[in-house]
Short mmCIF file of C-alpha atoms in Angstrom, two decimals:
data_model
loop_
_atom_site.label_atom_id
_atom_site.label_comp_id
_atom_site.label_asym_id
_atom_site.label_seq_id
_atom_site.Cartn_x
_atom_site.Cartn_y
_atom_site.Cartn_z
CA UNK F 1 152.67 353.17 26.82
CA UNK F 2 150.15 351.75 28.68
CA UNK F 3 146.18 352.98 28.15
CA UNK F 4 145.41 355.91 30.86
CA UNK F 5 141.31 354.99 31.01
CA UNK F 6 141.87 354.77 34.98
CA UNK F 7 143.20 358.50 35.36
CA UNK F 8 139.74 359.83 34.73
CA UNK F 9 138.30 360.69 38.30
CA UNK F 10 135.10 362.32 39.07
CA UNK F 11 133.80 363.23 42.79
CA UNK F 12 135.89 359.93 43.92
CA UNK F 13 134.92 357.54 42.09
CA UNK F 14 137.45 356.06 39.36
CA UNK F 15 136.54 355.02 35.75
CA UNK F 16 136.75 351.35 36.44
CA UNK F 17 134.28 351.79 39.70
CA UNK F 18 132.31 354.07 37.27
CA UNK F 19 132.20 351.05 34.85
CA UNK F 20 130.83 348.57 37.67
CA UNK F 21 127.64 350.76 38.38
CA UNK F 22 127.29 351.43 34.53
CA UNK F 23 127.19 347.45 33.64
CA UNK F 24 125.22 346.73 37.01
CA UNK F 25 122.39 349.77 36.03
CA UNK F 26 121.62 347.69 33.33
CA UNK F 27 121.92 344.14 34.90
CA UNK F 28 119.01 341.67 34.51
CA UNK F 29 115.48 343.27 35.10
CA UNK F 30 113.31 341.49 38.00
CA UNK F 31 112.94 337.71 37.51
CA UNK F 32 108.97 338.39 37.87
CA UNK F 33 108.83 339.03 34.22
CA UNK F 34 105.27 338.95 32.99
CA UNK F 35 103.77 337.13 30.34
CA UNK F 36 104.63 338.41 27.33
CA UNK F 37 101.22 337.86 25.92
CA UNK F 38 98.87 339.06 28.36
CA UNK F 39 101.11 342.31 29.01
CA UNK F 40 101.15 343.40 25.00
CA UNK F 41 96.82 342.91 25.02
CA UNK F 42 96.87 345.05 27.55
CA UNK F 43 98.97 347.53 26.57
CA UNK F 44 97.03 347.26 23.20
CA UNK F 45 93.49 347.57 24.85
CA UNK F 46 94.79 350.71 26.62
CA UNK F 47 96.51 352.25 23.38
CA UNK F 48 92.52 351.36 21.42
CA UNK F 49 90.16 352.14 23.82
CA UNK F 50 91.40 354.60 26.35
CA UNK F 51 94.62 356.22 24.36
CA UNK F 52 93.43 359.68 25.81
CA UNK F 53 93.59 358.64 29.33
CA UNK F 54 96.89 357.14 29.05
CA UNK F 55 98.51 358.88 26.72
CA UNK F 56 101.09 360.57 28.85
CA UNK F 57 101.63 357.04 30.77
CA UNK F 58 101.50 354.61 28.14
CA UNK F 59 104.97 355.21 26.64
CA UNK F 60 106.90 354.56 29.35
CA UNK F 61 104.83 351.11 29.58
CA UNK F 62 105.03 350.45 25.95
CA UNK F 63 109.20 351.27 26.39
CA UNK F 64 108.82 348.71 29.60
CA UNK F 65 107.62 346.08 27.13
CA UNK F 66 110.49 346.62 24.70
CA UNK F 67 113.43 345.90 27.03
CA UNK F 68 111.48 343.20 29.00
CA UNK F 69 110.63 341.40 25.31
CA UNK F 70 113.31 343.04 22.92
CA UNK F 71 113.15 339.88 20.11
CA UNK F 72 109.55 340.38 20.21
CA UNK F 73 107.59 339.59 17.34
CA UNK F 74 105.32 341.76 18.63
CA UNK F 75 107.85 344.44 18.65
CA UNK F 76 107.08 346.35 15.54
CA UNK F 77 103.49 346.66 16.79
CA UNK F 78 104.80 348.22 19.85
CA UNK F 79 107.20 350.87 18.38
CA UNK F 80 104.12 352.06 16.17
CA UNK F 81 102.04 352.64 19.12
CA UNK F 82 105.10 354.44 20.98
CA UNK F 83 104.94 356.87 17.69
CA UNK F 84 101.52 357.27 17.28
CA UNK F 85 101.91 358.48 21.63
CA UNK F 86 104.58 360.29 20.72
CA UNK F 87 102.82 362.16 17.69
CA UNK F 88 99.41 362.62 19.78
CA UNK F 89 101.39 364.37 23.09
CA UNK F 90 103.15 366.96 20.33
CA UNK F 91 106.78 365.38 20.00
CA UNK F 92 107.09 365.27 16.71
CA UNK F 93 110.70 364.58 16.67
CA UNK F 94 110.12 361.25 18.82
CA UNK F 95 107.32 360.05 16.58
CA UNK F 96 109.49 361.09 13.67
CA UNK F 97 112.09 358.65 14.52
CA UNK F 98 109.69 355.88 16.50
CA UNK F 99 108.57 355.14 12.84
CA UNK F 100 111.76 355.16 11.06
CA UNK F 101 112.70 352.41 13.72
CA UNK F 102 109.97 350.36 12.05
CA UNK F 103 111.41 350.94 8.97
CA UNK F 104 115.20 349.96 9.44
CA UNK F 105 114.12 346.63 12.03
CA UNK F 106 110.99 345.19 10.67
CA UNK F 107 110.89 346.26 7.37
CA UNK F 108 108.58 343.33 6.41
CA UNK F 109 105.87 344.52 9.13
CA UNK F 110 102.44 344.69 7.87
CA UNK F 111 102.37 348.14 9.54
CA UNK F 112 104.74 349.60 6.95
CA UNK F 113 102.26 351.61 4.88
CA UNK F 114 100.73 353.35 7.52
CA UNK F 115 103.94 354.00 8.90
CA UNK F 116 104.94 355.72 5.14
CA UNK F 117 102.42 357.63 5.92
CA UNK F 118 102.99 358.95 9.28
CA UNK F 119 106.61 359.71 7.92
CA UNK F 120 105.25 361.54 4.84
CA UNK F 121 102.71 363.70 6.91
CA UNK F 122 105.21 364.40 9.59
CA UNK F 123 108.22 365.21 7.22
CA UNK F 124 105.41 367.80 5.39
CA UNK F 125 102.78 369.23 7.08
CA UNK F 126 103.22 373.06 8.19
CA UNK F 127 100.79 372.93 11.61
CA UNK F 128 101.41 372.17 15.90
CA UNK F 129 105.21 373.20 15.64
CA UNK F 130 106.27 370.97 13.09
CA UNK F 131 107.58 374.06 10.86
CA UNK F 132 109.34 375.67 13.99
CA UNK F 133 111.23 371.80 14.81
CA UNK F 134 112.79 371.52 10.72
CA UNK F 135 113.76 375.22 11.01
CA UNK F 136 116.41 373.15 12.70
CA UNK F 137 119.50 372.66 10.02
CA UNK F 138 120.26 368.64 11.52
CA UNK F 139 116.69 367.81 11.91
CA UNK F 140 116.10 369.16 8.18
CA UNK F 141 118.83 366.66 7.39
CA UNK F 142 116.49 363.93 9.38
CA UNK F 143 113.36 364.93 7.87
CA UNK F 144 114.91 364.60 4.68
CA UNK F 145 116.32 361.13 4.99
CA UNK F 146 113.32 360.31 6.24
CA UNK F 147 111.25 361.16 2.99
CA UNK F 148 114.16 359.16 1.38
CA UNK F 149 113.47 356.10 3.16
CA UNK F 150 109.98 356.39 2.79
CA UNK F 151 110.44 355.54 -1.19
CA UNK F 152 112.43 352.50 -0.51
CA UNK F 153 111.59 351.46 2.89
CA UNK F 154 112.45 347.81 2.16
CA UNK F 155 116.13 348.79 1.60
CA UNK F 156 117.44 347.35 5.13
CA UNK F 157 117.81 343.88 6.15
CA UNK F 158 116.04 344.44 9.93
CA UNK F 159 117.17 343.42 12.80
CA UNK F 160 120.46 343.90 14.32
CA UNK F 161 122.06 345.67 10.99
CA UNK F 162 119.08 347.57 10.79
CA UNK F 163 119.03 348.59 14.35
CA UNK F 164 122.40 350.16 13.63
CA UNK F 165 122.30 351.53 10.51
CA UNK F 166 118.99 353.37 12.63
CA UNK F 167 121.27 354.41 15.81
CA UNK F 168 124.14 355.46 12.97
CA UNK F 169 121.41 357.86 11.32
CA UNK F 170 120.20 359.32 14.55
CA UNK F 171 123.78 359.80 15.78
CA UNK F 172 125.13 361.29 12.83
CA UNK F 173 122.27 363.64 12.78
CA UNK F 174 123.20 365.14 15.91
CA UNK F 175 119.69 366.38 16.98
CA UNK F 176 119.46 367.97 20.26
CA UNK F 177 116.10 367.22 21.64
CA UNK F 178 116.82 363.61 20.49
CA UNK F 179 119.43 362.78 22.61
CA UNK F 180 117.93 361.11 25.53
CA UNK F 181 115.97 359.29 22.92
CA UNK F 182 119.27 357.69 20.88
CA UNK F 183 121.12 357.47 24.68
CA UNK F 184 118.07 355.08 25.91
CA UNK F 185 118.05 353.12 22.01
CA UNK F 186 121.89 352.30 22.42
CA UNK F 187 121.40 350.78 25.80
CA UNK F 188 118.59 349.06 24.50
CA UNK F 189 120.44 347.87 21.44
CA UNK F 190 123.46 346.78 23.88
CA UNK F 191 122.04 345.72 26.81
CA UNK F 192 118.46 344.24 26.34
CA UNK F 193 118.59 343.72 22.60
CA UNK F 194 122.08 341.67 23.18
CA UNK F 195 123.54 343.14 20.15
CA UNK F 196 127.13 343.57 19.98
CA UNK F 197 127.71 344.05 15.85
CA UNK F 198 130.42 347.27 16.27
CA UNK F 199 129.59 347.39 19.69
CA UNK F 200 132.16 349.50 20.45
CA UNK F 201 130.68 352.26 17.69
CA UNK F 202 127.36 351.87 19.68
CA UNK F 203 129.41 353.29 22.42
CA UNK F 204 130.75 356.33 20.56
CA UNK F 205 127.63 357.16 19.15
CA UNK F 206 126.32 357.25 22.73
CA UNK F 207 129.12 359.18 24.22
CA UNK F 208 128.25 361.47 21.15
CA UNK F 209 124.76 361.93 22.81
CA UNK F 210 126.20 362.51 25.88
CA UNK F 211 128.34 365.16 25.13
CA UNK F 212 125.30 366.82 22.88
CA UNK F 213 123.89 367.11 26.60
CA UNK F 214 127.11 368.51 28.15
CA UNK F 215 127.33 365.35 30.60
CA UNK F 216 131.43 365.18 29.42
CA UNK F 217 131.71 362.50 32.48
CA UNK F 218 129.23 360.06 31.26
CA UNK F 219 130.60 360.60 27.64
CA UNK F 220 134.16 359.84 28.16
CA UNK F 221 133.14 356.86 30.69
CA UNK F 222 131.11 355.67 27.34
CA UNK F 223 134.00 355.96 25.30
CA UNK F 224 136.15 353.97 28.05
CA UNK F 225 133.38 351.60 28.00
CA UNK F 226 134.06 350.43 24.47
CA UNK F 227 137.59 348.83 24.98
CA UNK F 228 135.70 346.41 27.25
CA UNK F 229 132.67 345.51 25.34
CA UNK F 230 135.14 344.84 22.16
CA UNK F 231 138.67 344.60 22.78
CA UNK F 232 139.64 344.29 19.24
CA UNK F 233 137.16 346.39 18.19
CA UNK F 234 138.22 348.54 14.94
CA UNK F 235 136.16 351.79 16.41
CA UNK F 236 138.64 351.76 19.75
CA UNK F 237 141.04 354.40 17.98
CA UNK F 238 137.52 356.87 17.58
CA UNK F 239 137.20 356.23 21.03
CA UNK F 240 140.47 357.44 22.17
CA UNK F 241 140.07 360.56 19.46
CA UNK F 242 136.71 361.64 21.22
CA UNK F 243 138.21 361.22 24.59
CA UNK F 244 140.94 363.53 24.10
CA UNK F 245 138.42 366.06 22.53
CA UNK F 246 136.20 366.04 25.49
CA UNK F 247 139.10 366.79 27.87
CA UNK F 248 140.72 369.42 25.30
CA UNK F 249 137.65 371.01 23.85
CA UNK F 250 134.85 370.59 26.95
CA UNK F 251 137.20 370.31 30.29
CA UNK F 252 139.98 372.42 29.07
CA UNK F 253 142.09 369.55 30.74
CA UNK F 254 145.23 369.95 27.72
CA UNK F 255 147.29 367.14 30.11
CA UNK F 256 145.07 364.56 29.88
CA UNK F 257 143.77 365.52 26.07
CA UNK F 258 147.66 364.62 25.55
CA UNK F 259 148.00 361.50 27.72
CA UNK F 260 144.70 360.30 25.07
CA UNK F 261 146.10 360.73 21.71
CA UNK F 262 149.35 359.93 23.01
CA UNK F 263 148.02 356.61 24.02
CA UNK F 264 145.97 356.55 20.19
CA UNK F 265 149.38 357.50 18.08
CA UNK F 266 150.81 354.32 20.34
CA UNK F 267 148.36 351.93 19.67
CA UNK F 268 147.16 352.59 16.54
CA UNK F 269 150.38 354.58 15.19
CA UNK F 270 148.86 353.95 10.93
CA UNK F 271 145.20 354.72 11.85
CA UNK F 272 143.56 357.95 10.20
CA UNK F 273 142.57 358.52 13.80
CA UNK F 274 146.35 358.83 15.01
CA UNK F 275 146.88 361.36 12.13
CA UNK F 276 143.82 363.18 13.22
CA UNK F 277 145.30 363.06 17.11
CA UNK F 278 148.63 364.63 15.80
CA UNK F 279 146.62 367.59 14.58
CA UNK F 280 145.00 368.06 17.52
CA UNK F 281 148.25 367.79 19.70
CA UNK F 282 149.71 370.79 17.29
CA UNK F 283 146.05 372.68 18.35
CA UNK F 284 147.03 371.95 21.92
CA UNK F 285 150.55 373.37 21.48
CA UNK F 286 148.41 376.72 19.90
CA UNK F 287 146.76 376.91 22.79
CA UNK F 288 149.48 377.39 24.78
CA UNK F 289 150.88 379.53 22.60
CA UNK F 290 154.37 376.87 21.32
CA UNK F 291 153.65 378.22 17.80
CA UNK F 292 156.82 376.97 16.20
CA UNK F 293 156.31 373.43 17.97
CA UNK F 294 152.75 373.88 17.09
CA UNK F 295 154.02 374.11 13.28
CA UNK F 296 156.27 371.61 13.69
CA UNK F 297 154.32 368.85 14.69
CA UNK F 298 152.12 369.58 11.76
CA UNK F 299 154.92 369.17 9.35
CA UNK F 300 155.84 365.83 10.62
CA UNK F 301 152.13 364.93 10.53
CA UNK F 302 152.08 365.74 6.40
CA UNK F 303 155.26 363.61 6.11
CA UNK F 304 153.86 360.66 8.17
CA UNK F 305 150.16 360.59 7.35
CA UNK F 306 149.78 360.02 3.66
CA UNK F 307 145.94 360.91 3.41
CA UNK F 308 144.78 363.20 1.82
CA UNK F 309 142.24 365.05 4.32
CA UNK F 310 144.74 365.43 6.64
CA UNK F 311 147.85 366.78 4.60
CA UNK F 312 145.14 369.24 3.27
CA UNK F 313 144.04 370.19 7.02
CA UNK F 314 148.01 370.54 8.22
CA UNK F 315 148.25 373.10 5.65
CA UNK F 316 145.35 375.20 6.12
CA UNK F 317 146.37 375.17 10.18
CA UNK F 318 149.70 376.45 8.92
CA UNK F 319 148.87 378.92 7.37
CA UNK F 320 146.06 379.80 9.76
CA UNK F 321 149.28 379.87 12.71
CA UNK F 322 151.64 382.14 10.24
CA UNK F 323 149.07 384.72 9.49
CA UNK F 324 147.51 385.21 12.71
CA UNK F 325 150.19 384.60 15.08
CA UNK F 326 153.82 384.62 13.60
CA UNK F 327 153.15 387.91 10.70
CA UNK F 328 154.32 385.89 8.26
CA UNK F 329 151.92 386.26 5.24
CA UNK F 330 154.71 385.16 2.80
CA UNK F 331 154.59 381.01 4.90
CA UNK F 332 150.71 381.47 4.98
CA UNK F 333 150.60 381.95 1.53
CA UNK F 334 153.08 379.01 0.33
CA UNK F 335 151.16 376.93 2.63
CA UNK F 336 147.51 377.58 1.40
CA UNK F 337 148.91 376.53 -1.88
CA UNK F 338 150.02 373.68 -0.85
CA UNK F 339 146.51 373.19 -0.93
CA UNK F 340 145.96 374.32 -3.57
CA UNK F 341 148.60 372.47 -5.73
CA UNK F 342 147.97 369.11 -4.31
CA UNK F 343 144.34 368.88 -4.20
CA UNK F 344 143.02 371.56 -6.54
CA UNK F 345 139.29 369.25 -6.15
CA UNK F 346 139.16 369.63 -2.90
CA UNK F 347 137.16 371.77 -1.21
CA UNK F 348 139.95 373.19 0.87
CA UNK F 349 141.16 374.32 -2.02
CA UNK F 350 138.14 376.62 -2.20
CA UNK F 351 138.98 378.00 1.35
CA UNK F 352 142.65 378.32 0.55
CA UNK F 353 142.25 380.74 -2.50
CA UNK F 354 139.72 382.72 -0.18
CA UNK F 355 142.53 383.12 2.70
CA UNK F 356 145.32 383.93 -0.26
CA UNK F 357 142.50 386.72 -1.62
CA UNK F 358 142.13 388.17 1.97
CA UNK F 359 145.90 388.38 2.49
CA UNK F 360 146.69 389.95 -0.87
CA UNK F 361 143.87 392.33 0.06
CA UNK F 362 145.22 393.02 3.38
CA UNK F 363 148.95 393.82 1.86
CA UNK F 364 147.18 395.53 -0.83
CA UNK F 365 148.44 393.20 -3.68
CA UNK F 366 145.38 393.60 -5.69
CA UNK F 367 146.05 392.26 -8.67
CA UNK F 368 147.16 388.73 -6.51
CA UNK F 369 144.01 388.90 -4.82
CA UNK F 370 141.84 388.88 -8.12
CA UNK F 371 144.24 386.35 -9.22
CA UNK F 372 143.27 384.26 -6.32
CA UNK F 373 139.58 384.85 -6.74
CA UNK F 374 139.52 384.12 -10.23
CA UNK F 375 141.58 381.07 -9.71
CA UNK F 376 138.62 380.05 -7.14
CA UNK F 377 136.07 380.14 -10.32
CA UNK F 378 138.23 378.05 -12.28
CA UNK F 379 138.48 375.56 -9.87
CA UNK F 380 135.10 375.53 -8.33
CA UNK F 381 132.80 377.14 -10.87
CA UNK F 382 129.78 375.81 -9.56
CA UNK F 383 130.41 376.73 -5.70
CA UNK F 384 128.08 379.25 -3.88
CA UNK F 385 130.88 381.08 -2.26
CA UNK F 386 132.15 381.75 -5.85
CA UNK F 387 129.65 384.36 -7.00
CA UNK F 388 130.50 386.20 -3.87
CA UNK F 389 134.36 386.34 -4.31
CA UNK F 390 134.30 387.10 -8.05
CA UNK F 391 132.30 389.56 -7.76
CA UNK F 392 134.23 390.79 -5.23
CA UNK F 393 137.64 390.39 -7.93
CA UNK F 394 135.26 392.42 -9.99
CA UNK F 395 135.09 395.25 -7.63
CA UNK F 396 138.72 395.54 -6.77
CA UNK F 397 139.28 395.46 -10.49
CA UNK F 398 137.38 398.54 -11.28
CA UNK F 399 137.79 400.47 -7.80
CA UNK F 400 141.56 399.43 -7.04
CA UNK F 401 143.19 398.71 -10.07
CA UNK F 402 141.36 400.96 -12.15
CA UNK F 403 141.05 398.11 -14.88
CA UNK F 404 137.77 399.14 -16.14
CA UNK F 405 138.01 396.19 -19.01
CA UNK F 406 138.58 393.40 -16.50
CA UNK F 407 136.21 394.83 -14.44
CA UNK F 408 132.94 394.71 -16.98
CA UNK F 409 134.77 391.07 -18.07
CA UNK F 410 134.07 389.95 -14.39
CA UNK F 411 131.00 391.47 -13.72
CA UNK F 412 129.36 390.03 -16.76
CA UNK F 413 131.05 386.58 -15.83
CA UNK F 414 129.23 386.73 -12.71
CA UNK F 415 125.67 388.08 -14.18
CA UNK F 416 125.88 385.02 -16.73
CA UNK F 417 126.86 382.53 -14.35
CA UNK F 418 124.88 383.26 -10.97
CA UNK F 419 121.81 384.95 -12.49
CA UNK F 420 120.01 384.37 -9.16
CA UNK F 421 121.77 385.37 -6.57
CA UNK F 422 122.49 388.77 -5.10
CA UNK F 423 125.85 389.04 -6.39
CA UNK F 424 124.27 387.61 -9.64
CA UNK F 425 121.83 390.75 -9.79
CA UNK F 426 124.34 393.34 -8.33
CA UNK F 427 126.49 392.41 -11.20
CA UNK F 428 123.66 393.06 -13.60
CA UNK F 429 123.10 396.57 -12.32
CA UNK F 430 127.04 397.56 -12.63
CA UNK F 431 127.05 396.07 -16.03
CA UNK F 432 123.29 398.48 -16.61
CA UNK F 433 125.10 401.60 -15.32
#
């Protein structure tokens, strides 16, 4: 089956013309470069003597100077400048990750203690907004691998693995306000940088940023991108995964979602990716309501697929299908066990027992749902959900099967082993009454 990049069509224009404007955007700059030099002392006497007047122009000059000079050796001197801006006009975030650039490319510059610092005092301090931008669960995330780094900021080898390692942590952190920021890196890294280690991952993380920003047309014409930029790349079946989620999950376009992980199970019919694709095509045939082809296609995927992440997610969307949609809580249960039985470590294990308990509830099988939620602290005694749902075991023990032995047995299992939390001090009182 040959690859359908060149269905996508927006306003006109196909993907390949799309292509031919994205390559030609970031063609070579003006040939009246100037000398390197001269332009960094006088972006340096700006940023020393006059940073106040120029602070809200300089960055854009000091980002000028990076793609006209990317191999700079003065580079590192300009990224702390762009993060010291950053820091003085109250973006935090930018400044944030302007110094953790230093970090992962030049970890030999001489700067590297003062940038430690910068990290440590913007990771910490509780004053202009900085409190407000890590109530933010991914940039908490950042902020903590930035506190990380700053113990063993000599860990990366600089340059172009650095540079991605530093894209790979801002993609996977998936910050919001950053997105323009990681967007403008990639090209840089691709374009003016002249990297092309996993080039084609460059692309995805950048389609990633696109879609953070809802611009699903620029995403998927970044995912198309990377079959050109590495033909044999080993990211390419990614590529084709994130394309059919944009047109599934974002366009609500469930022909061409199919026409994209058709053309992954083709290409790349062993990959994790093409298992992960299956699934999806069994969420497409949800959608539309084909809930026996729906489970169907999800039984094939077990028998094909072999790992373990997706056997384990076939099984919970099984039973998901036969509980909500087909009233068959009998399926849904021998499914979640599955689960269960095959990957008792496994954290969908955990969610498994917790859909058997709410069944058993719902049919009134008591005793099966304490079973279930007891069988949930066996297998995951030190999980945070467990407090909640043994307690809860607790409760139906004393209040639905009347078991007033089992019930003070639970309750005191739950005071002993989650002393701090609610359900830790709830169980105290019951066991005080």
């Amino acid at each position: 089956m040959a690859p359908r990049w060149g269905k996508f069509n927006t306003h006109g224009f196909t993907v390949f013309a799309l292509l031919f404007l994205f390559v030609q955007s970031f063609g070579t700059l003006a040939a009246a470069t100037p000398d390197e030099t001269g332009y960094f002392n006088l972006l340096r006497t700006k940023f020393d003597l006059a940073r106040d007047n120029y602070a809200k122009a300089l960055p854009e000059e000091l980002l000028l100077f990076e793609r006209l000079f990317p191999q700079s050796a003065k580079g590192d001197s300009a990224v702390y400048m762009l993060g010291v801006l950053f820091d003085q006009n109250n973006q935090p975030d930018k400044a944030l990750v302007s110094f953790l650039k230093i970090l992962y490319l030049y970890p030999a510059s001489p700067r590297t203690p003062e940038v430690i610092a910068h990290i440590r005092r913007l990771s910490t301090e509780q004053k202009r907004g900085i409190t407000a931008l890590f109530s933010d669960e991914n940039l908490k995330l950042l902020k903590t691998q930035a506190l990380r780094l700053t113990e063993e900021p000599a860990r990366t080898g600089g340059g172009e693995r650095g540079y991605f390692d530093f894209l790979q942590l801002l993609a996977d952190s998936k910050v919001g306000s950053l997105t323009r920021y990681t967007i403008d890196e990639c090209v840089q890294y691709l374009y003016h940088a002249g990297y092309n280690y996993e080039a084609d991952r460059v692309l995805i993380f950048r389609g990633d940023m696109f879609r953070l920003q809802d611009d699903f047309n620029s995403a998927i014409l970044s995912y198309a991108t990377a079959a050109l930029v590495a033909p044999l790349g080993a990211n390419l079946p990614l590529a084709l995964l994130r394309t059919g989620e944009v047109y599934f999950r974002d366009l609500k376009d469930n022909g061409m979602a199919r026409n994209c992980w058709g053309d992954l199970l083709d290409k790349y019919p062993a990959s994790l990716e093409a298992g992960r694709a299956s699934i999806y095509l069994a969420e497409v045939e949800e959608s539309e309501k084909n809930y026996g082809q729906a489970i169907t296609r999800l039984e094939e995927t077990v028998l094909k697929y072999p790992f373990a992440e997706i056997k384990a997610e076939c099984y919970a969307r099984v039973g998901k299908i036969y509980v909500q949609y087909l009233a068959n809580p009998d399926k849904a249960i021998a499914s979640y066990n599955r689960t269960v039985d095959e990957y008792p470590a496994d954290p969908r294990a955990a969610e498994a027992l917790i859909r058997i308990g709410d069944i058993q509830e719902t049919r009134k099988n008591y005793r099966d749902a304490v079973d279930a939620y007891r069988r949930l602290d066996e297998l995951f005694p030190d999980s945070p959900v467990t407090a909640e749902y043994l307690f809860r075991a607790a409760e139906l023990s004393q209040g639905k099967l009347k078991d007033e032995g089992l019930a003070a047995e639970l309750y005191k299992k739950v005071a002993a082993s989650f002393p701090s939390t609610d359900f830790g001090k709830k169980a105290r009182k019951k066991i005080d009454e």
